[in-house]
Amino acid sequence: MKIGFIGLGNMGAAMAANLLKAGHVVTAYNRSPDKATALAAQGARPAASVADACQGDVVVTMLANDDAVRAVTFGDDGILASLSEGAVHVSSSTVSTALAERLTEAHATAGQGFVAAPVFGRPEAAAAAKLFVVAAGAPATVEKVSPVFDAIGQRTFILGEDPQAANLVKISGNFLIASVIESLGEAMALVSKAGVDKQQYLELLTSTLFDAPVYRTYGGLLAREEFTPAGFAATLGLKDVKLALSAGEELQVPLPVASLLRDRFLTLLATGGAELDWSAVGALSAWEAGSDHPA
Amino acid sequence: MKIGFIGLGNMGAAMAANLLKAGHVVTAYNRSPDKATALAAQGARPAASVADACQGDVVVTMLANDDAVRAVTFGDDGILASLSEGAVHVSSSTVSTALAERLTEAHATAGQGFVAAPVFGRPEAAAAAKLFVVAAGAPATVEKVSPVFDAIGQRTFILGEDPQAANLVKISGNFLIASVIESLGEAMALVSKAGVDKQQYLELLTSTLFDAPVYRTYGGLLAREEFTPAGFAATLGLKDVKLALSAGEELQVPLPVASLLRDRFLTLLATGGAELDWSAVGALSAWEAGSDHPA
Amino acid sequence: MKIGFIGLGNMGAAMAANLLKAGHVVTAYNRSPDKATALAAQGARPAASVADACQGDVVVTMLANDDAVRAVTFGDDGILASLSEGAVHVSSSTVSTALAERLTEAHATAGQGFVAAPVFGRPEAAAAAKLFVVAAGAPATVEKVSPVFDAIGQRTFILGEDPQAANLVKISGNFLIASVIESLGEAMALVSKAGVDKQQYLELLTSTLFDAPVYRTYGGLLAREEFTPAGFAATLGLKDVKLALSAGEELQVPLPVASLLRDRFLTLLATGGAELDWSAVGALSAWEAGSDHPA
Amino acid sequence: MKIGFIGLGNMGAAMAANLLKAGHVVTAYNRSPDKATALAAQGARPAASVADACQGDVVVTMLANDDAVRAVTFGDDGILASLSEGAVHVSSSTVSTALAERLTEAHATAGQGFVAAPVFGRPEAAAAAKLFVVAAGAPATVEKVSPVFDAIGQRTFILGEDPQAANLVKISGNFLIASVIESLGEAMALVSKAGVDKQQYLELLTSTLFDAPVYRTYGGLLAREEFTPAGFAATLGLKDVKLALSAGEELQVPLPVASLLRDRFLTLLATGGAELDWSAVGALSAWEAGSDHPA
């Protein structure tokens, strides 16, 4: 397929590279053009503009937040104005359900397709084409863009016709990851202050009831206190918790663990941890218990 | 081995039955004697008293809380007064680290062995001899009683020489389970209010980052709203969260998620849910969001 | 002075009436015109439009939220476009610090004055001209509009030159009131479940360390469970707590009590309490403890 | 009256001195005898033992916690064994409702009177005989010991016949004070990070809705960051919050603000603040927002 790709951060660059490996023709755009140049070595055509990346059958966006997606979608030379009728915008960014709803309507009005397809997985998983894709949109449209998902992920979950459901699931999933970080951080602060070795403790947990990637990955980062370089920065963690809280406000669902996490992330940012991996929020319990701050 | 077994609730009865199956000679005691009679059909000798269950090489206690363990251990005809020198008390109950410390000292003074060996697993796992045993105590003593662990569990983790470390790990593990119940409950309240099917959501989670027994077991109970009969009652859940908080107080480690859970369990108890499975605390988010109360 | 007044809800109507009593010439505008007609009986001239209310020396806005203030300020026939050079916009609404900053800049660019002057006090205090006014802005401008404050309040606090500081203080003050409601609600749930009379308890508190209007007013509402009619609706309470949380996010200050309050208000709204007075959040503790829901 | 007084800390020494000033005959006991010697200069007779302080009509205990009260009351030479029939034990310590219940029964069995009479006020108020006394017990007994209350306080509230109600009210009152410290700490962290002066902010609050001693006293300590010497130590603050949580557990009332406070106090203790005044928990919000730790 002829695919435009907008947003070449840690995640996007790896996803675009896998689209190339799968044989797709990729035109890649990034706000700072050096990232597009790097991808060109792998066969991508650097796009001169957002509009230039919208000439194919599909354009994938993988950007940091709502503002970034709005900036490339709306406006005179944005995706909406540039995409052909019948072409499809695949939004893989973690954005608000409100924006997903607005994009759904805007693309429908423009006679274009829209699929929300956020992904689970850190940069290593993106590089290995091992992401999990959570997709939602009109069935025919989702079907049409499924080669994109096959190239970047190990499995795709189709959630139904309403794109924002995919975003809500992604948001709730990131909330669940953050809640694991927090509760593991509390438990590790407790047992390690009594002298139990954190690695041994984690080995016990992940050999029993907690035998899941989320405990192995984040438990390992916490046990090793390995918060740099950030695979997913604390600022993004705060953004995602705020997306969960906003969704909860719209739906009138109180989320006390998410509220706690919001305060944890703010503390981490205010005390010098903005550049750390988001798993560093799990180290704040030990800090409150008298250990060193993670930053 | 000649083994005494004290406490024949859901968990204890299954564990004692597996000791019988493994060929051990079991003398079983329960405060209400009908439970011991039931086990007799499987080959156990009913004990007339606590002292009567203390005539072998090992006595295992599997009781509801600190008070129950204190009641059978101390006093004129308790375990301390009845156990032979060199025999071993294996405490599998989930009790406080403070009690574990007291038991360690008391048995050492009496020339008896003491091993803390709490277990992870619900009654189904106990029946299938699939428990995880977390043991701590003097190495030779732990070695001596290891046939007990082989008979009841699928794997034993040896944590070191200090018995109370095993209790702390067990307490922290139950806290982690409860934190999964709470955060899953919040996430499910959120996505299901937006129309996402809870079973499909759980399938997605447990196929990806959250592919662990704790999510499958408790996520299933939450998705099916299946809170009776209680595999582990809400009152016991509150007890365990309070044990975590007490350990945190002794060690000066704040545990905000445990604090939230304490309040959740109190709410569940005060609103008619004392008899429900502890997973019902995860349904309180949906209740606060306007759904029916789980009781 | 010739004063325009925009927003004739419970608070605004009372404030405008007191401006009339003090001898000012008031042109009053409300989106639904019947409110302006009612005030006309007290001597106000009903304005046909926002622009029509901007012909005097000062225009006061007293509206429900950021959206409402933005709607009357910006746009073709808004305050910015209609106010004379040198005239002053006094914003008494409880709005975000971000909007206060935007208004400050916009009016400065237009050669107009801007004073943020939020008020403390419920409708009864507004009717009695007993509000407390918290004002900030350029000193000469604040001086110029001080007759407005004299007419509506019992005391004016001047906070400095930066209008958004007044809004932040107002937002923090409402957060403090809400925190009193929550903590009093918890304390009353506790003592009343033990049989202590809530009125007697409140009398004791307000005769000793807690001898302040905030405890008398909100304690009285809680003790009498008097949540209708709403002097200040739960939806507005949620709005104000969210303003506090937003200010905390901008300034990177975690606010755990505000986070708790956010969840409390969402619970109240989701369970049928949207129309109640915001003090009803203080009754949720008793609800969780097994009493009836306040709605 | 002939009064025994046990417990001569900051509070007790001041209360005993006021009993002397009012003309009572006071026999004073303290575990470390130098405190009793100091009071002797004001006319008290130093007691050689607890029993020695129990020879009069009344014995007042003013001690740090449940353990201390139990230690002087029960046992061979304790108050129960030493007090004459018909004499009265006035317990002014802040103790658990469970202990109050036990004392009530024990003294009744011994034919002695028991009145729970905890007090509100810091050491300055105790020195000035300006305490508020909250008393509960059999009416005739309360009446009999009322000269004690007249000598130490500015006002006495009689709560009924059940002594533990007085303790519950005292516990809930200290919880309310702590909740003011926390919420004021959050609000001050917020406004002061935006440049608002804390003293001016406090002046505004205490001139309006928050015109109460609790805001003036604790707001002043927070605004001046004056946490030493401790009028009431952080360790005692933690004890009292735990008493509130325990009472909530017995009565099945969740107390989320108290849960937050528990974690705050643990953080303060674990990070070097055990010796500070309990108002220092209010400085932890600013610490989390990037300011210096209060210790």
XYZ file of N, CA, C and O in Angstrom, chain A residues 120-121 132-134 154-155 157-160 162 165 168-169 171-173 175-177 179-180 182-184 186-187 189-194 196 200-201 203-205 207-216 218 244 247-249 251-260 264 285-286 288-290, chain B residues 120-121 132-134 154-155 157-160 162 165 168-169 171-173 175-177 179-180 182-184 186-187 189-194 196 200-201 203-205 207-216 218 244 247-249 251-260 264 285-286 288-290:
568
model
N -0.492 -0.985 22.110
C 0.161 -1.266 23.395
C 1.560 -1.804 23.131
O 1.740 -2.668 22.272
N 2.514 -1.335 23.884
C 3.891 -1.804 23.732
C 4.858 -0.641 23.819
O 4.528 0.476 23.421
N 0.561 -4.631 20.201
C -0.833 -5.049 20.156
C -1.636 -3.853 19.652
O -1.508 -2.759 20.195
N -2.444 -4.075 18.643
C -3.214 -2.992 18.044
C -4.667 -3.111 18.472
O -5.235 -4.212 18.416
N -5.218 -2.013 18.932
C -6.632 -1.990 19.314
C -7.343 -1.072 18.333
O -7.174 0.148 18.391
N 1.739 -7.818 16.650
C 1.615 -9.275 16.723
C 0.166 -9.712 16.748
O -0.156 -10.859 16.484
N -0.741 -8.787 17.091
C -2.146 -9.152 17.128
C -2.991 -7.884 17.103
O -2.618 -6.861 17.691
N -6.844 -6.328 17.831
C -8.169 -6.509 18.434
C -9.120 -5.509 17.787
O -8.850 -4.307 17.792
N -10.226 -6.017 17.245
C -11.218 -5.128 16.631
C -12.327 -4.878 17.645
O -12.979 -5.821 18.100
N -12.537 -3.619 17.979
C -13.443 -3.321 19.094
C -14.846 -2.913 18.686
O -15.689 -2.681 19.539
N -15.077 -2.733 17.387
C -16.414 -2.310 16.979
C -16.342 -1.113 16.071
O -15.266 -0.752 15.576
N -17.185 2.112 16.698
C -17.009 3.457 17.240
C -15.538 3.713 17.577
O -15.006 3.165 18.541
N -14.078 4.149 21.169
C -13.969 3.021 22.097
C -12.532 2.501 22.141
O -12.032 2.107 23.201
N -10.583 4.809 24.313
C -10.913 4.623 25.725
C -10.217 3.381 26.276
O -9.676 3.396 27.396
N -10.226 2.303 25.499
C -9.560 1.083 25.953
C -8.052 1.324 26.111
O -7.438 0.891 27.081
N -6.570 4.193 26.723
C -6.395 5.062 27.896
C -6.525 4.246 29.176
O -5.727 4.377 30.107
N -7.541 3.386 29.220
C -7.754 2.593 30.431
C -6.609 1.599 30.616
O -6.222 1.285 31.746
N -6.064 1.094 29.521
C -4.937 0.178 29.625
C -3.705 0.869 30.189
O -3.008 0.316 31.055
N -3.759 3.425 32.106
C -4.088 3.613 33.525
C -3.786 2.343 34.315
O -3.211 2.395 35.409
N -4.147 1.192 33.757
C -3.878 -0.066 34.472
C -2.372 -0.301 34.631
O -1.920 -0.777 35.674
N -1.615 0.014 33.604
C -0.156 -0.125 33.732
C 0.356 0.787 34.845
O 1.141 0.374 35.710
N -1.208 1.879 37.350
C -1.644 1.396 38.665
C -0.774 0.223 39.123
O -0.534 0.054 40.324
N -0.286 -0.569 38.181
C 0.664 -1.632 38.539
C 1.970 -1.010 39.040
O 2.543 -1.452 40.036
N 2.390 1.866 40.470
C 2.184 2.431 41.810
C 2.101 1.348 42.871
O 2.778 1.418 43.908
N 1.294 0.337 42.644
C 1.105 -0.671 43.700
C 2.366 -1.510 43.888
O 2.752 -1.812 45.024
N 3.037 -1.839 42.804
C 4.326 -2.540 42.938
C 5.335 -1.662 43.674
O 6.118 -2.161 44.491
N 4.711 0.555 45.936
C 4.378 0.530 47.361
C 4.835 -0.786 47.997
O 5.453 -0.800 49.073
N 4.528 -1.895 47.323
C 4.875 -3.204 47.883
C 6.391 -3.365 47.995
O 6.907 -3.874 49.008
N 8.605 -0.933 48.285
C 9.093 -0.057 49.357
C 8.919 -0.752 50.706
O 9.789 -0.674 51.584
N 7.806 -1.451 50.845
C 7.500 -2.125 52.110
C 8.460 -3.289 52.363
O 9.124 -3.343 53.400
N 8.537 -4.220 51.429
C 9.337 -5.423 51.698
C 10.825 -5.101 51.713
O 11.585 -5.686 52.495
N 11.248 -4.166 50.870
C 12.691 -3.908 50.829
C 13.143 -3.163 52.080
O 14.280 -3.325 52.520
N 12.247 -2.371 52.693
C 12.635 -1.718 53.945
C 12.800 -2.748 55.062
O 13.499 -2.511 56.043
N 12.173 -3.922 54.909
C 12.351 -5.009 55.882
C 13.497 -5.933 55.498
O 13.743 -6.927 56.175
N 13.968 -7.570 52.440
C 13.760 -8.536 51.360
C 14.357 -7.965 50.073
O 14.179 -6.784 49.771
N 14.551 -10.717 44.089
C 14.022 -12.013 44.513
C 12.495 -11.932 44.696
O 11.755 -12.851 44.352
N 12.078 -10.808 45.241
C 10.647 -10.580 45.439
C 9.914 -10.582 44.098
O 8.862 -11.218 43.935
N 10.923 -11.944 41.309
C 10.987 -13.307 40.757
C 9.856 -14.159 41.340
O 9.186 -14.906 40.628
N 9.629 -14.007 42.642
C 8.541 -14.748 43.277
C 7.193 -14.327 42.688
O 6.367 -15.174 42.310
N 6.963 -13.022 42.592
C 5.676 -12.548 42.070
C 5.442 -13.043 40.648
O 4.363 -13.545 40.313
N 6.660 -15.486 39.128
C 6.575 -16.943 38.971
C 5.220 -17.463 39.407
O 4.944 -18.658 39.268
N 4.406 -16.607 39.967
C 3.138 -17.085 40.534
C 1.959 -16.333 39.917
O 1.758 -16.394 38.709
N 1.230 -15.616 40.764
C -0.003 -15.002 40.291
C 0.226 -13.847 39.336
O -0.677 -13.438 38.627
N 1.431 -13.291 39.367
C 1.682 -12.053 38.636
C 2.596 -12.311 37.442
O 3.431 -11.493 37.092
N 2.416 -13.456 36.833
C 3.249 -13.871 35.711
C 2.754 -13.220 34.422
O 2.108 -13.849 33.597
N 3.056 -11.922 34.269
C 2.578 -11.178 33.102
C 3.654 -10.187 32.686
O 4.434 -9.719 33.513
N 3.674 -9.853 31.380
C 4.680 -8.886 30.905
C 4.697 -7.589 31.706
O 5.760 -7.027 31.975
N 3.512 -7.099 32.102
C 3.483 -5.798 32.765
C 4.249 -5.831 34.092
O 4.918 -4.857 34.462
N 4.191 -6.957 34.804
C 4.938 -7.058 36.070
C 6.421 -7.280 35.806
O 7.262 -6.747 36.519
N 6.729 -8.086 34.784
C 8.148 -8.319 34.501
C 8.828 -7.033 34.041
O 9.901 -6.683 34.525
N 7.817 -3.661 34.239
C 7.871 -2.533 35.159
C 8.464 -2.919 36.507
O 9.136 -2.128 37.150
N -7.426 9.602 31.191
C -8.334 8.694 31.900
C -9.290 9.485 32.788
O -10.498 9.217 32.826
N -11.888 11.205 30.641
C -12.906 10.249 30.196
C -13.847 9.927 31.352
O -15.063 9.828 31.175
N -13.286 9.773 32.550
C -14.103 9.520 33.727
C -15.054 10.673 34.026
O -16.183 10.455 34.475
N -14.619 11.886 33.775
C -15.507 13.030 34.006
C -16.657 13.036 33.012
O -17.798 13.278 33.380
N -17.931 10.520 31.484
C -18.818 9.380 31.733
C -19.333 9.348 33.173
O -20.099 8.460 33.541
N -18.887 10.296 33.990
C -19.239 10.324 35.422
C -18.861 9.014 36.115
O -19.709 8.333 36.718
N -17.596 8.690 36.036
C -17.049 7.528 36.734
C -15.867 8.010 37.586
O -14.847 8.422 37.040
N -16.004 7.980 38.914
C -14.869 8.362 39.761
C -13.769 7.309 39.665
O -14.063 6.112 39.582
N -12.520 7.734 39.672
C -11.379 6.836 39.494
C -10.315 7.161 40.543
O -9.301 7.810 40.238
N -10.505 6.717 41.788
C -9.588 7.160 42.839
C -8.130 6.766 42.621
O -7.233 7.531 42.998
N -7.864 5.609 42.027
C -6.455 5.268 41.788
C -5.856 6.198 40.733
O -4.696 6.618 40.849
N -6.637 6.557 39.738
C -6.142 7.507 38.745
C -5.884 8.872 39.377
O -4.919 9.560 39.034
N -6.733 9.252 40.321
C -6.517 10.525 41.020
C -5.199 10.498 41.790
O -4.435 11.467 41.781
N -4.956 9.396 42.467
C -3.683 9.246 43.177
C -2.514 9.345 42.205
O -1.512 10.020 42.466
N 0.786 11.743 41.994
C 2.132 11.162 41.969
C 2.948 11.736 40.820
O 4.114 12.086 40.972
N 7.098 6.039 46.556
C 6.755 5.440 47.854
C 8.008 5.249 48.697
O 8.015 5.555 49.894
N 9.068 4.728 48.078
C 10.312 4.541 48.819
C 10.893 5.888 49.246
O 11.450 6.025 50.340
N 9.156 8.600 49.968
C 8.377 9.025 51.131
C 8.738 8.216 52.371
O 8.525 8.658 53.495
N 9.232 6.996 52.146
C 9.620 6.150 53.283
C 11.066 6.392 53.702
O 11.586 5.673 54.548
N 11.710 7.405 53.112
C 13.038 7.788 53.575
C 14.185 7.482 52.641
O 15.332 7.849 52.929
N -0.003 -18.841 48.613
C -0.809 -18.095 47.653
C -1.688 -19.073 46.893
O -1.205 -20.118 46.434
N -2.956 -18.718 46.706
C -3.870 -19.573 45.958
C -5.223 -19.597 46.630
O -5.317 -19.517 47.858
N 1.236 -21.909 45.940
C 2.623 -21.448 46.016
C 2.928 -21.218 47.488
O 2.176 -20.523 48.178
N 4.016 -21.813 47.956
C 4.371 -21.700 49.367
C 5.542 -20.734 49.507
O 6.521 -20.831 48.763
N 5.402 -19.804 50.426
C 6.481 -18.857 50.706
C 6.976 -19.151 52.118
O 6.286 -18.854 53.094
N 2.634 -26.331 44.318
C 3.344 -26.593 43.062
C 4.769 -26.063 43.110
O 5.619 -26.463 42.326
N 5.039 -25.130 44.025
C 6.386 -24.580 44.108
C 6.563 -23.902 45.459
O 5.631 -23.296 45.987
N 8.978 -21.179 47.636
C 10.013 -20.150 47.621
C 10.580 -20.025 49.032
O 9.822 -19.826 49.985
N 11.903 -20.161 49.148
C 12.543 -20.025 50.461
C 13.072 -18.601 50.572
O 13.896 -18.168 49.764
N 12.604 -17.896 51.590
C 12.913 -16.467 51.654
C 14.047 -16.107 52.592
O 14.405 -14.947 52.688
N 14.577 -17.041 53.345
C 15.646 -16.700 54.280
C 15.328 -17.208 55.673
O 14.414 -18.021 55.866
N 14.481 -15.460 58.440
C 13.592 -14.705 59.318
C 12.133 -14.999 58.964
O 11.628 -14.536 57.941
N 9.638 -12.399 57.429
C 9.767 -11.963 56.031
C 8.753 -12.689 55.145
O 8.189 -12.090 54.212
N 5.466 -11.044 55.664
C 5.412 -9.727 55.019
C 5.198 -9.885 53.514
O 4.411 -9.153 52.896
N 5.889 -10.837 52.906
C 5.722 -11.063 51.467
C 4.296 -11.525 51.160
O 3.676 -11.065 50.197
N 1.603 -10.867 52.948
C 0.738 -9.696 53.159
C 0.825 -8.747 51.965
O -0.186 -8.251 51.470
N 2.056 -8.506 51.512
C 2.225 -7.577 50.387
C 1.620 -8.180 49.119
O 1.099 -7.456 48.268
N 1.697 -9.496 48.982
C 1.108 -10.139 47.815
C -0.409 -10.003 47.810
O -1.016 -9.700 46.773
N -2.027 -7.649 49.242
C -2.255 -6.230 48.922
C -2.191 -6.014 47.403
O -3.029 -5.309 46.827
N -1.227 -6.636 46.742
C -1.130 -6.475 45.278
C -2.350 -7.054 44.569
O -2.841 -6.477 43.593
N -2.838 -8.181 45.050
C -4.060 -8.737 44.454
C -5.218 -7.759 44.626
O -5.956 -7.467 43.683
N -5.072 -4.637 44.988
C -4.887 -3.440 44.159
C -5.255 -3.740 42.700
O -5.735 -2.847 41.988
N -5.051 -4.969 42.256
C -5.511 -5.362 40.912
C -7.036 -5.337 40.859
O -7.631 -4.834 39.896
N -9.063 -3.504 42.627
C -9.520 -2.118 42.624
C -9.296 -1.460 41.272
O -10.203 -0.842 40.710
N -8.099 -1.569 40.725
C -7.811 -0.849 39.478
C -8.583 -1.461 38.306
O -9.104 -0.726 37.458
N -8.698 -2.775 38.273
C -9.537 -3.402 37.239
C -10.988 -2.958 37.388
O -11.678 -2.718 36.390
N -12.068 -0.146 38.549
C -12.213 1.218 38.032
C -12.205 1.221 36.502
O -13.038 1.871 35.863
N -11.263 0.472 35.921
C -11.157 0.453 34.462
C -12.419 -0.146 33.833
O -12.932 0.364 32.823
N -15.438 -0.208 35.159
C -16.545 0.740 35.322
C -16.499 1.787 34.224
O -17.529 2.192 33.670
N -15.287 2.196 33.882
C -15.111 3.238 32.866
C -15.501 2.735 31.485
O -16.352 3.328 30.804
N -14.882 1.646 31.039
C -15.133 1.217 29.654
C -16.548 0.665 29.487
O -17.172 0.863 28.437
N -17.068 0.005 30.528
C -18.398 -0.574 30.344
C -19.470 0.512 30.329
O -20.493 0.362 29.665
N -19.224 1.625 31.030
C -20.209 2.716 30.954
C -20.229 3.321 29.555
O -21.216 3.943 29.157
N -19.146 3.146 28.802
C -19.102 3.614 27.411
C -19.572 2.541 26.442
O -19.533 2.751 25.231
N -18.377 -0.728 26.146
C -17.463 -1.824 25.818
C -17.838 -3.039 26.667
O -18.105 -2.904 27.866
N -15.059 -9.015 26.709
C -14.179 -8.768 25.572
C -12.972 -7.927 26.016
O -11.842 -8.146 25.580
N -13.252 -6.977 26.888
C -12.181 -6.117 27.417
C -11.165 -6.953 28.178
O -9.949 -6.820 27.999
N -10.610 -10.152 27.876
C -9.921 -11.014 26.903
C -8.750 -10.259 26.260
O -7.656 -10.785 26.106
N -9.006 -8.999 25.931
C -7.945 -8.178 25.340
C -6.798 -7.992 26.343
O -5.624 -8.180 26.016
N -7.141 -7.632 27.562
C -6.099 -7.384 28.575
C -5.260 -8.640 28.810
O -4.028 -8.596 28.827
N -4.797 -11.129 26.974
C -4.061 -11.623 25.806
C -2.800 -10.802 25.575
O -2.018 -11.119 24.690
N -2.647 -9.742 26.326
C -1.532 -8.838 26.041
C -0.672 -8.647 27.293
O -0.105 -9.612 27.790
N -0.605 -7.420 27.771
C 0.317 -7.122 28.869
C -0.101 -7.736 30.195
O 0.702 -7.859 31.110
N -1.364 -8.065 30.310
C -1.896 -8.484 31.596
C -2.223 -9.976 31.606
O -3.192 -10.419 32.204
N -1.381 -10.722 30.921
C -1.591 -12.163 30.768
C -1.062 -12.886 32.014
O 0.003 -13.496 31.993
N -1.833 -12.797 33.106
C -1.408 -13.399 34.373
C -2.626 -13.954 35.088
O -3.743 -13.459 34.903
N -2.419 -14.989 35.913
C -3.559 -15.577 36.640
C -4.363 -14.549 37.435
O -5.595 -14.633 37.482
N -3.680 -13.580 38.036
C -4.415 -12.649 38.886
C -5.439 -11.841 38.083
O -6.540 -11.554 38.567
N -5.104 -11.501 36.844
C -6.067 -10.775 36.012
C -7.156 -11.700 35.488
O -8.319 -11.312 35.399
N -6.769 -12.934 35.133
C -7.789 -13.847 34.625
C -8.795 -14.196 35.729
O -10.005 -14.163 35.521
N -9.448 -12.694 38.855
C -10.252 -11.618 39.435
C -10.990 -10.824 38.364
O -12.102 -10.349 38.592
N -1.315 -5.191 56.018
C -0.361 -4.430 55.201
C -0.147 -3.041 55.795
O 0.990 -2.559 55.903
N 1.964 -3.314 58.945
C 3.383 -3.508 58.603
C 3.981 -2.192 58.119
O 5.113 -1.839 58.472
N 3.217 -1.454 57.338
C 3.680 -0.148 56.864
C 3.903 0.828 58.015
O 4.824 1.648 57.975
N 3.067 0.737 59.025
C 3.259 1.629 60.181
C 4.530 1.275 60.942
O 5.291 2.153 61.337
N 7.161 -0.160 59.782
C 8.339 0.133 58.952
C 8.361 1.583 58.475
O 9.292 1.994 57.787
N 7.344 2.344 58.827
C 7.203 3.732 58.351
C 7.246 3.814 56.834
O 8.084 4.516 56.248
N 6.334 3.108 56.219
C 6.166 3.171 54.765
C 4.700 3.522 54.479
O 3.807 2.721 54.760
N 4.438 4.721 53.954
C 3.052 5.052 53.598
C 2.608 4.221 52.402
O 3.399 3.952 51.500
N 1.341 3.805 52.405
C 0.808 2.919 51.361
C -0.551 3.440 50.896
O -1.597 2.920 51.285
N -0.548 4.484 50.055
C -1.839 5.114 49.730
C -2.845 4.189 49.056
O -4.043 4.336 49.290
N -2.398 3.255 48.227
C -3.386 2.357 47.608
C -3.990 1.432 48.669
O -5.190 1.144 48.637
N -3.178 0.998 49.620
C -3.722 0.183 50.715
C -4.717 0.992 51.545
O -5.734 0.461 52.000
N -4.442 2.269 51.740
C -5.379 3.119 52.484
C -6.707 3.214 51.756
O -7.773 3.134 52.377
N -6.642 3.390 50.454
C -7.866 3.420 49.660
C -8.627 2.100 49.802
O -9.854 2.084 49.974
N -12.405 1.136 50.985
C -13.292 0.373 50.102
C -13.902 -0.827 50.829
O -15.094 -1.096 50.724
N -16.665 0.828 42.321
C -16.499 1.930 41.365
C -17.732 2.058 40.486
O -18.218 3.169 40.254
N -18.216 0.934 39.995
C -19.418 0.986 39.156
C -20.618 1.458 39.976
O -21.472 2.204 39.470
N -20.531 3.544 42.519
C -20.394 5.001 42.630
C -20.714 5.700 41.315
O -21.057 6.879 41.295
N -20.536 4.961 40.218
C -20.829 5.544 38.908
C -22.292 5.357 38.512
O -22.669 5.667 37.384
N -23.110 4.834 39.449
C -24.545 4.774 39.195
C -25.121 3.384 38.984
O -26.332 3.247 38.834
